[in-house]
Amino acid sequence: LEHKIPIVKTDYLIIGSGIAGLFTALKLSAFGKVNILAKKELEDCNTRLAQGGIAAAVNDEDSPLLHLQDTMTAGAGICDYEAVKVLVEAGAERIKDLLEAGTDFDRKEGGALSLTREGAHSQARILHAADATGRAIHEALLKACRAQENISFSENHFLIDLLVDNENSQCYGALIYDHFHKEQIIYLARAVILGTGGAGQLYQYTTNPDVATGDGMAAAYRAGCELTDLEFIQFHPTALYSQDNQRFLISESVRGEGGLLYNSAGDRFMPKYHPQAELAPRDVVSRAILNEMTKSGDSYVNLDMRHIPNLQARFPTINAACLRKGIDISKDFVPVSPAAHYTMGGIKTNLYGETIIEGIYACGEAACTGVHGANRLASNSLLEGIVFAERVASQAEKIMAKPFNYSAGALATQNLLAPYSDSLQQEYDTIRSAMQKIMWEDVGIIRNKESLLKAQRKIQALKQQLPSLRAAMNHFESANMLTLAALVIEACLWREESRGGHYRSDFPERDDSQWLKHKVFVKNPAGGE
Ligand SMILES: Cc1cc2nc3c(=O)[nH]c(=O)nc-3n(C[C@H](O)[C@H](O)[C@H](O)COP(=O)(O)OP(=O)(O)OC[C@H]3O[C@@H](n4cnc5c(N)ncnc54)[C@H](O)[C@@H]3O)c2cc1C
């Protein structure tokens, strides 16, 4: 069978076509051949959906130090200082790169960049392109990458597993499933860069698209990399209410510009929960909304944005999305409720995107550099994507200097002979939604020991239900999500305090005397978890 599997040899294999993957590709293309793979279309990623903007200290009144302080405060005591320093100091340079690549950020009259302010930022430092910043960046980067001869793209190419030579603890490529042509491909590469994004799909309600299943994290874990900070999931307080799994985000900048929250009795409830009211940290607003919903039995609260000046021009994407649901933001309340939004934890890397397995790099939301600590400061994730992508690329000469002579004969992985079938869609859908419901109800905005233990038992039972016949991409996505769900639960059980995105009703206080530490998962070399 082995000889039938096509083999592609490249220098850099980049998994993911979001900001992290594309920016790394652009920088690496000066050094060698780059292949970018995406599991669906290139446009299917979180990056494309980013609304509010990207943070960087580019204003004269601002400074990297102020940005550092805001980031560390949001991170609730456990950010990695060195990583945050790298993030804020490189910000302005990387923004220049984005401008050079053709990103069209909004400008003021006279041409200076227009900067806005978001919750928990002490300065106006958010560059934006109306309320579709991610799309503007993504389009510019895609175009810039397409102009490079050294970069090639493949859509519908799903990362199954990383190929690691266990003797040398070195990665030499990846096993990929092309689910369009229904064939497996082996990519041999000097370095594999995981820009596979977050895992919002672990939850019943999320702002993330269906591709955000944490595959890169799970594959890295199986390959022997470390995962960390998994208990810290950011729930965005204001997603547009619907029964859909993927909910449309109503950006924080709506509240930044004066949007107010009301419960169904017509009370503006946020001032009662926090002195900053609607502009309190995201986790505080999410819990307050959940509390109001639980008290009233409603499925949402109301966001009033009718009084915001220039409403439709300032928020055209939000306006259009609401209109599609029959809501006129200039006249109606907008029903909102929280949704899983951002994965603070992920594949543990150093300041150059390196993992503990040589040849495996990670950047963007899939990685955990430590910049976000227990809670991400708004608009820092796009910035993290480009800053650490560049740090990975800064290793290019070192990577190219390494001998690289893995012959196809050295390849052996347990997946190569797996039988594939596409006939089990229904079974996998059932497992996926059951898992999402468990995570939402028992490992969500508020957790406690009892709910976590219950979730642990249920996830274990679901693992037993995975059909042994692998239905290609569905199988691996489900297996990946169940692996991650179990680790998230373990991390939540471990942290017996509340901090940032992690709230335990049985340990509601932050406890710096015991918990200024991180839980790191690494697969037991004998094969267990
Ligand atoms: C609605 C929304 C609004 C947001 N607004 C902002 C904002 O205003 N500012 C900000 O800073 N951040 C924002 N964020 C967060 C930010 O968009 C993301 O953190 C960031 O874009 C992540 O980029 P990435 O490149 O790491 O991953 P992504 O952009 O998610 O890309 C991941 C890529 O990996 C691919 N992939 C995944 N698994 C596999 C696999 N097994 N095989 C092959 N390919 C795979 C996917 O197909 C995709 O191409 C927002 C997020 C959402 C969802």
Coordinates of C-alpha atoms and ligand atoms in Angstrom, one line a residue:
L1 CA 0.0 0.0 0.0
E2 CA 2.8 2.4 1.0
H3 CA 4.0 3.0 -2.5
K4 CA 0.6 4.1 -3.6
I5 CA 0.6 7.1 -1.2
P6 CA 1.8 10.2 -3.1
I7 CA 4.7 11.9 -1.5
V8 CA 5.3 15.7 -1.8
K9 CA 8.7 17.1 -0.7
T10 CA 8.9 20.7 0.4
D11 CA 10.9 22.9 2.8
Y12 CA 8.2 24.4 4.9
L13 CA 4.8 22.8 5.4
I14 CA 2.3 25.2 6.8
I15 CA -1.0 23.9 8.1
G16 CA -3.6 26.7 8.1
S17 CA -4.5 29.6 5.9
G18 CA -5.4 32.1 8.6
I19 CA -3.3 35.1 9.6
A20 CA -0.6 33.0 11.3
G21 CA -0.2 30.6 8.4
L22 CA -0.2 33.2 5.6
F23 CA 2.1 35.6 7.4
T24 CA 4.6 32.8 8.2
A25 CA 4.4 31.7 4.5
L26 CA 5.1 35.2 3.2
K27 CA 8.2 35.6 5.4
L28 CA 9.5 32.0 4.8
S29 CA 9.1 32.2 1.0
A30 CA 12.4 34.1 0.8
F31 CA 14.2 31.0 2.1
G32 CA 12.6 28.0 0.5
K33 CA 9.6 26.2 -0.9
V34 CA 6.4 26.7 1.1
N35 CA 3.3 24.6 1.0
I36 CA 0.1 26.0 2.7
L37 CA -2.7 23.5 3.4
A38 CA -6.2 24.3 4.6
K39 CA -8.8 21.7 5.6
K40 CA -11.6 23.5 3.7
E41 CA -11.3 26.6 1.5
L42 CA -8.6 29.1 2.2
E43 CA -11.3 31.5 3.4
D44 CA -12.6 29.2 6.1
C45 CA -10.9 30.5 9.2
N46 CA -11.3 32.6 12.3
T47 CA -9.1 35.3 10.8
R48 CA -11.6 36.1 8.1
L49 CA -14.3 36.8 10.8
A50 CA -12.3 39.2 13.0
Q51 CA -14.2 42.4 13.3
G52 CA -12.9 44.9 15.8
G53 CA -9.3 45.2 14.8
I54 CA -5.6 44.6 15.6
A55 CA -3.9 46.2 18.6
A56 CA -0.4 47.9 18.4
A57 CA 1.3 50.8 20.0
V58 CA 1.7 53.0 16.9
N59 CA 0.4 56.3 18.3
D60 CA 2.7 59.0 19.7
E61 CA 0.9 59.1 23.0
D62 CA 1.0 55.3 23.3
S63 CA 4.0 53.1 24.0
P64 CA 4.8 49.4 24.1
L65 CA 5.1 49.7 27.9
L66 CA 1.5 50.8 28.2
H67 CA 0.4 48.0 25.9
L68 CA 2.4 45.6 28.0
Q69 CA 0.7 46.8 31.2
D70 CA -2.8 46.4 29.7
T71 CA -2.0 43.0 28.3
M72 CA -0.6 41.8 31.7
T73 CA -3.6 43.2 33.6
A74 CA -6.1 41.4 31.3
G75 CA -4.1 38.2 31.6
A76 CA -4.9 38.1 35.3
G77 CA -1.4 37.6 36.7
I78 CA -0.1 34.6 34.6
C79 CA 1.0 36.1 31.3
D80 CA 4.6 35.3 30.3
Y81 CA 6.4 38.6 30.7
E82 CA 9.0 37.9 28.0
A83 CA 6.4 36.8 25.5
V84 CA 4.3 39.9 26.1
K85 CA 7.4 42.1 25.7
V86 CA 8.1 40.5 22.4
L87 CA 4.5 41.0 21.3
V88 CA 4.2 44.7 22.2
E89 CA 7.7 45.7 21.0
A90 CA 7.4 44.1 17.6
G91 CA 3.8 45.4 17.1
A92 CA 4.6 48.5 15.1
E93 CA 7.1 46.8 12.8
R94 CA 4.7 44.0 11.9
I95 CA 1.9 46.5 11.3
K96 CA 4.2 48.1 8.7
D97 CA 4.5 44.7 7.1
L98 CA 0.7 44.4 6.9
L99 CA 0.5 47.8 5.3
E100 CA 3.2 46.9 2.9
A101 CA 1.3 43.7 2.0
G102 CA -1.6 46.0 1.1
T103 CA -3.9 46.0 4.1
D104 CA -6.3 48.8 3.8
F105 CA -6.8 50.0 7.4
D106 CA -9.2 52.9 8.0
R107 CA -7.6 56.3 8.0
K108 CA -8.5 59.8 9.3
E109 CA -8.8 62.8 7.1
G110 CA -5.3 63.7 6.2
G111 CA -4.2 60.1 6.0
A112 CA -3.1 59.1 9.5
L113 CA -4.3 55.7 10.7
S114 CA -7.6 55.8 12.5
L115 CA -7.2 54.2 16.0
T116 CA -10.1 53.2 18.2
R117 CA -10.2 52.1 21.8
E118 CA -11.5 48.8 23.2
G119 CA -12.4 47.5 26.7
A120 CA -9.3 47.2 29.0
H121 CA -7.0 49.2 26.6
S122 CA -5.8 52.4 28.3
Q123 CA -5.1 54.0 24.9
A124 CA -6.7 54.2 21.4
R125 CA -4.5 51.6 19.7
I126 CA -6.8 49.4 17.6
L127 CA -6.3 49.6 13.9
H128 CA -9.4 48.6 12.0
A129 CA -11.0 48.3 8.6
A130 CA -14.6 49.2 9.4
D131 CA -16.0 46.1 11.3
A132 CA -14.3 43.6 8.9
T133 CA -10.7 44.0 9.9
G134 CA -9.9 40.3 9.6
R135 CA -11.2 40.1 6.1
A136 CA -9.1 43.1 5.0
I137 CA -6.0 41.6 6.4
H138 CA -6.7 38.1 5.0
E139 CA -7.4 39.4 1.5
A140 CA -4.1 41.4 1.5
L141 CA -2.1 38.5 2.8
L142 CA -3.7 36.0 0.4
K143 CA -2.9 38.3 -2.5
A144 CA 0.7 38.9 -1.3
C145 CA 1.2 35.1 -0.9
R146 CA -0.3 34.3 -4.3
A147 CA 2.3 36.7 -5.9
Q148 CA 5.1 34.5 -4.5
E149 CA 6.3 31.7 -6.8
N150 CA 7.7 29.8 -3.9
I151 CA 4.3 29.4 -2.2
S152 CA 1.7 26.9 -3.2
F153 CA -1.8 26.3 -1.7
S154 CA -3.9 23.2 -1.4
E155 CA -7.5 23.4 -0.1
N156 CA -9.4 20.4 1.3
H157 CA -6.2 19.0 2.7
F158 CA -6.7 17.8 6.2
L159 CA -3.8 17.3 8.7
I160 CA -4.2 13.8 10.2
D161 CA -1.0 13.4 12.0
L162 CA 2.5 14.8 12.3
L163 CA 5.3 12.3 11.3
V164 CA 7.9 12.1 14.0
D165 CA 11.0 10.0 14.0
N166 CA 10.8 8.9 17.7
E167 CA 14.4 8.0 17.9
N168 CA 15.6 11.5 17.2
S169 CA 12.4 13.2 18.5
Q170 CA 12.3 15.0 15.2
C171 CA 9.4 15.8 12.9
Y172 CA 9.9 15.2 9.2
G173 CA 6.5 15.9 7.7
A174 CA 2.8 15.2 8.0
L175 CA 0.2 12.7 6.9
I176 CA -2.6 14.5 5.1
Y177 CA -6.0 13.5 3.8
D178 CA -7.2 15.1 0.6
H179 CA -10.9 14.8 1.3
F180 CA -11.8 16.1 -2.1
H181 CA -9.9 13.4 -4.0
K182 CA -10.3 11.0 -1.1
E183 CA -6.6 10.1 -0.9
Q184 CA -3.8 10.3 1.7
I185 CA -0.7 12.2 0.9
I186 CA 2.6 12.3 2.7
Y187 CA 4.3 15.7 2.9
L188 CA 8.0 15.6 3.8
A189 CA 9.2 18.9 5.1
R190 CA 12.2 20.4 7.0
A191 CA 9.7 22.1 9.3
V192 CA 5.9 21.9 9.9
I193 CA 4.3 25.0 11.1
L194 CA 0.9 24.7 12.8
G195 CA -1.3 27.7 12.2
T196 CA -4.4 25.6 12.8
G197 CA -6.3 28.1 15.0
G198 CA -8.5 27.5 18.0
A199 CA -11.1 25.1 19.3
G200 CA -14.3 27.0 19.7
Q201 CA -16.2 24.1 18.2
L202 CA -15.7 22.2 21.5
Y203 CA -18.8 24.2 22.5
Q204 CA -22.5 24.1 21.6
Y205 CA -22.4 27.8 20.9
T206 CA -19.4 29.5 19.5
T207 CA -18.4 32.4 17.3
N208 CA -15.9 30.1 15.5
P209 CA -16.6 28.5 12.2
D210 CA -16.9 24.7 11.9
V211 CA -13.2 24.3 11.0
A212 CA -12.1 25.4 14.5
T213 CA -11.9 21.9 16.0
G214 CA -8.4 22.1 17.6
D215 CA -6.9 19.5 15.2
G216 CA -3.5 21.1 15.3
M217 CA -3.4 21.0 19.1
A218 CA -4.5 17.3 19.2
A219 CA -2.1 16.3 16.5
A220 CA 0.8 18.1 18.2
Y221 CA -0.2 16.4 21.5
R222 CA -0.1 12.9 19.8
A223 CA 3.2 13.8 18.3
G224 CA 4.7 14.5 21.8
C225 CA 4.4 18.3 22.0
E226 CA 3.2 20.0 25.2
L227 CA -0.2 21.6 25.6
T228 CA -0.8 24.2 28.3
D229 CA -3.4 26.7 29.8
L230 CA -6.3 24.7 28.4
E231 CA -8.7 25.7 31.1
F232 CA -8.7 29.3 29.8
I233 CA -11.4 29.6 27.2
Q234 CA -12.7 33.1 26.5
F235 CA -16.5 33.4 26.1
H236 CA -17.6 36.4 24.2
P237 CA -20.5 38.0 26.0
T238 CA -22.4 39.3 23.0
A239 CA -23.0 36.9 20.2
L240 CA -26.2 37.4 18.2
Y241 CA -28.7 35.0 19.7
S242 CA -29.8 32.1 17.5
Q243 CA -30.2 28.3 17.8
D244 CA -27.2 27.8 15.4
N245 CA -23.9 26.3 16.6
Q246 CA -21.9 29.1 15.0
R247 CA -23.2 32.5 16.2
F248 CA -22.5 35.8 14.7
L249 CA -20.4 38.1 16.9
I250 CA -21.5 41.5 17.9
S251 CA -18.1 43.1 18.4
E252 CA -17.1 44.6 21.7
S253 CA -16.5 47.9 20.0
V254 CA -20.3 48.3 19.9
R255 CA -20.2 48.5 23.7
G256 CA -17.1 50.6 23.3
E257 CA -19.1 53.1 21.4
G258 CA -21.9 53.2 23.9
G259 CA -24.0 50.0 23.4
L260 CA -26.0 49.2 26.5
L261 CA -27.3 45.8 27.9
Y262 CA -30.8 45.3 29.2
N263 CA -32.6 42.3 30.7
S264 CA -36.1 41.3 29.6
A265 CA -37.6 43.4 32.5
G266 CA -36.0 46.5 30.9
D267 CA -33.3 47.0 33.5
R268 CA -29.8 48.0 32.6
F269 CA -28.1 45.4 34.7
M270 CA -24.3 45.8 34.1
P271 CA -23.7 48.7 36.6
K272 CA -24.8 46.4 39.3
Y273 CA -22.0 43.9 38.5
H274 CA -19.0 46.0 37.8
P275 CA -17.9 49.7 38.0
Q276 CA -17.0 49.7 34.3
A277 CA -20.5 48.4 33.5
E278 CA -20.8 47.3 29.9
L279 CA -17.0 47.8 29.5
A280 CA -16.1 45.4 32.2
P281 CA -13.7 42.5 31.2
R282 CA -15.3 39.9 28.9
D283 CA -15.6 37.2 31.5
V284 CA -17.4 39.5 33.9
V285 CA -19.9 40.6 31.3
S286 CA -20.4 36.9 30.2
R287 CA -21.1 35.7 33.7
A288 CA -23.5 38.7 34.4
I289 CA -25.5 37.9 31.2
L290 CA -25.6 34.2 32.1
N291 CA -26.8 35.1 35.6
E292 CA -29.5 37.4 34.2
M293 CA -30.6 34.7 31.8
T294 CA -30.7 32.1 34.5
K295 CA -32.8 34.4 36.8
S296 CA -35.3 35.2 34.1
G297 CA -35.3 31.9 32.2
D298 CA -34.7 33.8 29.0
S299 CA -32.2 32.7 26.3
Y300 CA -30.8 36.1 25.7
V301 CA -30.5 39.7 26.9
N302 CA -30.9 42.8 24.8
L303 CA -28.2 45.1 23.3
D304 CA -29.4 48.6 22.6
M305 CA -27.2 50.3 20.0
R306 CA -29.8 52.6 18.5
H307 CA -28.3 55.8 19.9
I308 CA -24.8 55.3 18.5
P309 CA -23.9 58.0 15.9
N310 CA -23.3 56.8 12.4
L311 CA -24.4 53.4 13.4
Q312 CA -24.8 51.7 10.0
A313 CA -21.6 53.2 8.5
R314 CA -19.5 52.3 11.6
F315 CA -20.9 48.7 11.8
P316 CA -21.8 47.7 8.2
T317 CA -21.1 44.0 8.7
I318 CA -23.1 43.8 12.0
N319 CA -25.9 45.8 10.4
A320 CA -26.1 43.4 7.4
A321 CA -26.0 40.3 9.6
C322 CA -28.8 41.6 11.9
L323 CA -30.9 42.6 8.8
R324 CA -30.6 39.0 7.6
K325 CA -32.3 38.0 10.8
G326 CA -35.0 40.7 10.5
I327 CA -33.4 43.0 13.1
D328 CA -32.9 46.7 12.3
I329 CA -30.1 47.9 14.6
S330 CA -31.3 51.5 14.3
K331 CA -34.7 50.6 15.6
D332 CA -34.7 47.3 17.4
F333 CA -32.9 45.7 20.4
V334 CA -30.4 43.1 19.4
P335 CA -30.8 39.7 21.2
V336 CA -27.4 38.6 22.5
S337 CA -26.0 35.8 24.6
P338 CA -22.4 34.5 25.3
A339 CA -20.6 32.1 23.1
A340 CA -17.2 30.3 23.2
H341 CA -14.8 32.6 21.3
Y342 CA -11.1 32.2 21.9
T343 CA -8.7 29.5 23.1
M344 CA -6.0 31.1 25.3
G345 CA -4.2 27.8 25.8
G346 CA -2.7 25.6 23.1
I347 CA 0.6 24.1 21.9
K348 CA 3.3 25.4 24.2
T349 CA 6.0 27.2 22.3
N350 CA 9.1 29.3 23.1
L351 CA 9.6 32.8 21.8
Y352 CA 10.4 31.5 18.4
G353 CA 7.4 29.2 17.9
E354 CA 9.5 26.1 18.6
T355 CA 7.9 23.2 20.5
I356 CA 9.8 20.5 22.3
I357 CA 9.7 18.3 19.1
E358 CA 12.3 19.5 16.6
G359 CA 10.7 20.5 13.4
I360 CA 7.3 21.3 14.8
Y361 CA 6.4 25.0 15.2
A362 CA 3.2 26.6 16.1
C363 CA 1.9 30.2 16.0
G364 CA -1.4 32.0 16.1
E365 CA -4.4 30.8 18.2
A366 CA -3.2 27.2 18.0
A367 CA -0.1 28.1 20.0
C368 CA 0.3 29.1 23.6
T369 CA 3.2 31.6 23.8
G370 CA 2.0 32.8 27.2
V371 CA 1.0 36.3 25.9
H372 CA -2.6 36.0 26.9
G373 CA -2.3 34.5 30.3
A374 CA -5.7 33.7 31.7
N375 CA -7.6 36.1 29.5
R376 CA -6.8 37.7 26.1
L377 CA -6.9 41.4 25.8
A378 CA -9.2 42.3 22.9
S379 CA -7.4 42.6 19.5
N380 CA -4.2 41.1 20.7
S381 CA -4.7 37.8 18.9
L382 CA -4.3 39.1 15.3
L383 CA -1.2 40.8 16.5
E384 CA 0.1 37.6 18.2
G385 CA -0.5 35.9 14.8
I386 CA 1.9 38.1 12.9
V387 CA 4.5 38.8 15.6
F388 CA 5.1 35.1 16.3
A389 CA 4.8 34.1 12.7
E390 CA 7.7 36.4 12.0
R391 CA 9.6 34.8 14.9
V392 CA 9.1 31.4 13.4
A393 CA 10.4 32.6 10.1
S394 CA 13.4 34.1 11.8
Q395 CA 14.6 30.5 12.3
A396 CA 14.6 29.9 8.5
E397 CA 18.4 29.9 8.1
K398 CA 18.8 27.5 11.0
I399 CA 16.1 25.2 9.5
M400 CA 17.7 25.3 6.0
A401 CA 21.1 24.4 7.4
K402 CA 19.9 21.1 8.9
P403 CA 20.5 18.0 6.8
F404 CA 17.2 16.7 5.4
N405 CA 17.3 13.2 3.9
Y406 CA 14.3 11.3 5.1
S407 CA 13.6 8.6 2.6
A408 CA 10.0 7.6 2.0
G409 CA 11.0 4.1 3.2
A410 CA 11.5 5.4 6.7
L411 CA 7.9 6.3 6.9
A412 CA 5.7 4.3 9.2
T413 CA 2.5 5.4 10.9
Q414 CA -0.4 3.5 12.3
N415 CA -2.8 5.6 10.2
L416 CA -1.5 4.6 6.8
L417 CA -3.5 1.4 6.5
A418 CA -6.7 2.7 8.0
P419 CA -9.9 1.9 6.2
Y420 CA -11.8 5.0 5.1
S421 CA -15.5 5.5 4.6
D422 CA -17.7 8.6 4.2
S423 CA -20.8 6.8 5.1
L424 CA -20.8 7.6 8.8
Q425 CA -21.6 11.3 8.8
Q426 CA -24.7 10.8 10.9
E427 CA -22.9 9.0 13.7
Y428 CA -20.1 11.5 13.9
D429 CA -22.6 14.4 13.9
T430 CA -24.4 12.9 16.8
I431 CA -21.1 12.5 18.8
R432 CA -20.0 16.0 18.0
S433 CA -23.2 17.6 19.1
A434 CA -23.4 15.5 22.3
M435 CA -19.8 16.6 23.1
Q436 CA -20.6 20.3 22.4
K437 CA -23.6 20.1 24.7
I438 CA -21.6 18.5 27.6
M439 CA -18.9 21.1 27.2
W440 CA -21.4 24.0 27.1
E441 CA -23.4 22.9 30.1
D442 CA -20.7 21.5 32.4
V443 CA -17.4 23.0 31.3
G444 CA -18.7 26.4 30.2
I445 CA -18.7 29.9 31.6
I446 CA -19.2 28.6 35.1
R447 CA -17.8 25.3 36.2
N448 CA -17.4 23.3 39.4
K449 CA -16.0 20.0 40.6
E450 CA -19.4 18.2 40.3
S451 CA -20.1 19.4 36.8
L452 CA -16.6 18.7 35.6
L453 CA -16.6 15.2 37.0
K454 CA -19.9 14.6 35.3
A455 CA -18.5 15.9 32.0
Q456 CA -15.5 13.7 32.4
R457 CA -17.5 10.6 32.6
K458 CA -19.7 11.5 29.7
I459 CA -16.8 12.4 27.4
Q460 CA -15.1 9.1 28.3
A461 CA -18.3 7.3 27.3
L462 CA -18.5 9.2 24.0
K463 CA -14.9 8.2 23.2
Q464 CA -16.1 4.6 23.4
Q465 CA -18.8 5.3 20.8
L466 CA -16.4 6.5 18.1
P467 CA -16.9 4.1 15.3
S468 CA -13.8 2.1 14.5
L469 CA -14.3 2.5 10.8
R470 CA -12.8 5.9 10.1
A471 CA -15.0 8.2 8.2
A472 CA -12.1 10.3 7.0
M473 CA -12.2 13.9 8.2
N474 CA -15.2 13.4 10.4
H475 CA -13.4 10.7 12.4
F476 CA -10.3 12.7 13.0
E477 CA -12.2 15.9 13.9
S478 CA -14.3 14.0 16.4
A479 CA -11.4 12.1 17.9
N480 CA -9.4 15.4 18.1
M481 CA -12.2 17.2 19.9
L482 CA -12.8 14.4 22.3
T483 CA -9.1 14.3 23.2
L484 CA -9.0 18.0 23.7
A485 CA -12.3 18.1 25.6
A486 CA -10.9 15.5 28.1
L487 CA -7.7 17.6 28.6
V488 CA -9.7 20.9 29.0
I489 CA -11.8 19.2 31.7
E490 CA -8.7 17.9 33.5
A491 CA -7.1 21.4 33.4
C492 CA -10.4 22.9 34.8
L493 CA -10.5 20.3 37.6
W494 CA -6.8 21.0 38.4
R495 CA -7.2 24.7 38.8
E496 CA -9.1 25.1 42.0
E497 CA -9.5 28.9 41.9
S498 CA -11.1 31.4 39.5
R499 CA -8.9 33.5 37.2
G500 CA -9.6 35.2 33.9
G501 CA -11.5 32.9 31.5
H502 CA -11.7 30.1 34.1
Y503 CA -14.5 30.5 36.7
R504 CA -15.1 27.8 39.4
S505 CA -18.3 28.4 41.4
D506 CA -16.8 26.2 44.1
F507 CA -13.6 28.3 44.2
P508 CA -14.8 31.7 43.2
E509 CA -11.7 33.7 44.3
R510 CA -8.4 34.2 42.6
D511 CA -5.6 32.7 44.7
D512 CA -2.2 34.0 43.9
S513 CA -0.6 32.2 46.8
Q514 CA -1.1 28.9 45.1
W515 CA -2.0 29.3 41.5
L516 CA 0.6 31.4 39.7
K517 CA 1.4 28.3 37.7
H518 CA 0.4 26.4 34.6
K519 CA -0.8 22.9 33.9
V520 CA 1.2 21.3 31.1
F521 CA 0.1 18.1 29.3
V522 CA 2.4 15.9 27.5
K523 CA 1.5 12.4 26.2
N524 CA 3.0 9.6 28.0
P525 CA 5.7 8.1 25.7
A526 CA 4.2 4.6 26.3
G527 CA 1.2 5.7 24.3
G528 CA -1.3 6.6 27.1
E529 CA -2.7 10.0 27.7
Ligands
LIG1 C1 -16.0 36.3 15.1 C2 -14.6 36.6 15.6 C3 -14.1 37.9 15.7 C4 -12.8 38.1 16.1 N1 -12.4 39.4 16.2 C5 -11.1 39.6 16.5 C6 -10.5 41.0 16.5 O1 -11.2 41.9 16.2 N2 -9.2 41.1 16.8 C7 -8.4 40.1 17.1 O2 -7.2 40.3 17.4 N3 -8.9 38.8 17.1 C8 -10.2 38.6 16.8 N4 -10.7 37.3 16.8 C9 -9.7 36.2 17.1 C10 -8.8 36.0 15.8 O3 -9.6 36.2 14.7 C11 -8.2 34.7 15.8 O4 -7.6 34.4 17.0 C12 -7.1 34.6 14.7 O5 -7.6 35.0 13.5 C13 -6.5 33.2 14.6 O6 -5.7 33.1 13.5 P1 -5.0 31.8 13.1 O7 -4.2 32.1 11.9 O8 -4.2 31.3 14.3 O9 -6.2 30.7 12.9 P2 -7.4 30.7 11.9 O10 -7.6 32.1 11.2 O11 -8.6 30.2 12.6 O12 -6.9 29.7 10.8 C14 -6.8 28.3 11.0 C15 -6.5 27.6 9.7 O13 -6.1 26.3 10.0 C16 -6.8 25.4 9.2 N5 -6.9 24.1 9.8 C17 -7.3 23.8 11.0 N6 -7.2 22.4 11.2 C18 -6.7 21.9 10.1 C19 -6.4 20.6 9.7 N7 -6.6 19.5 10.5 N8 -5.8 20.4 8.5 C20 -5.6 21.4 7.7 N9 -5.9 22.7 8.0 C21 -6.4 22.9 9.2 C22 -8.1 26.0 8.9 O14 -8.7 25.5 7.8 C23 -7.7 27.5 8.8 O15 -7.2 27.7 7.5 C24 -12.0 37.0 16.4 C25 -12.4 35.7 16.3 C26 -13.7 35.5 15.8 C27 -14.2 34.1 15.7

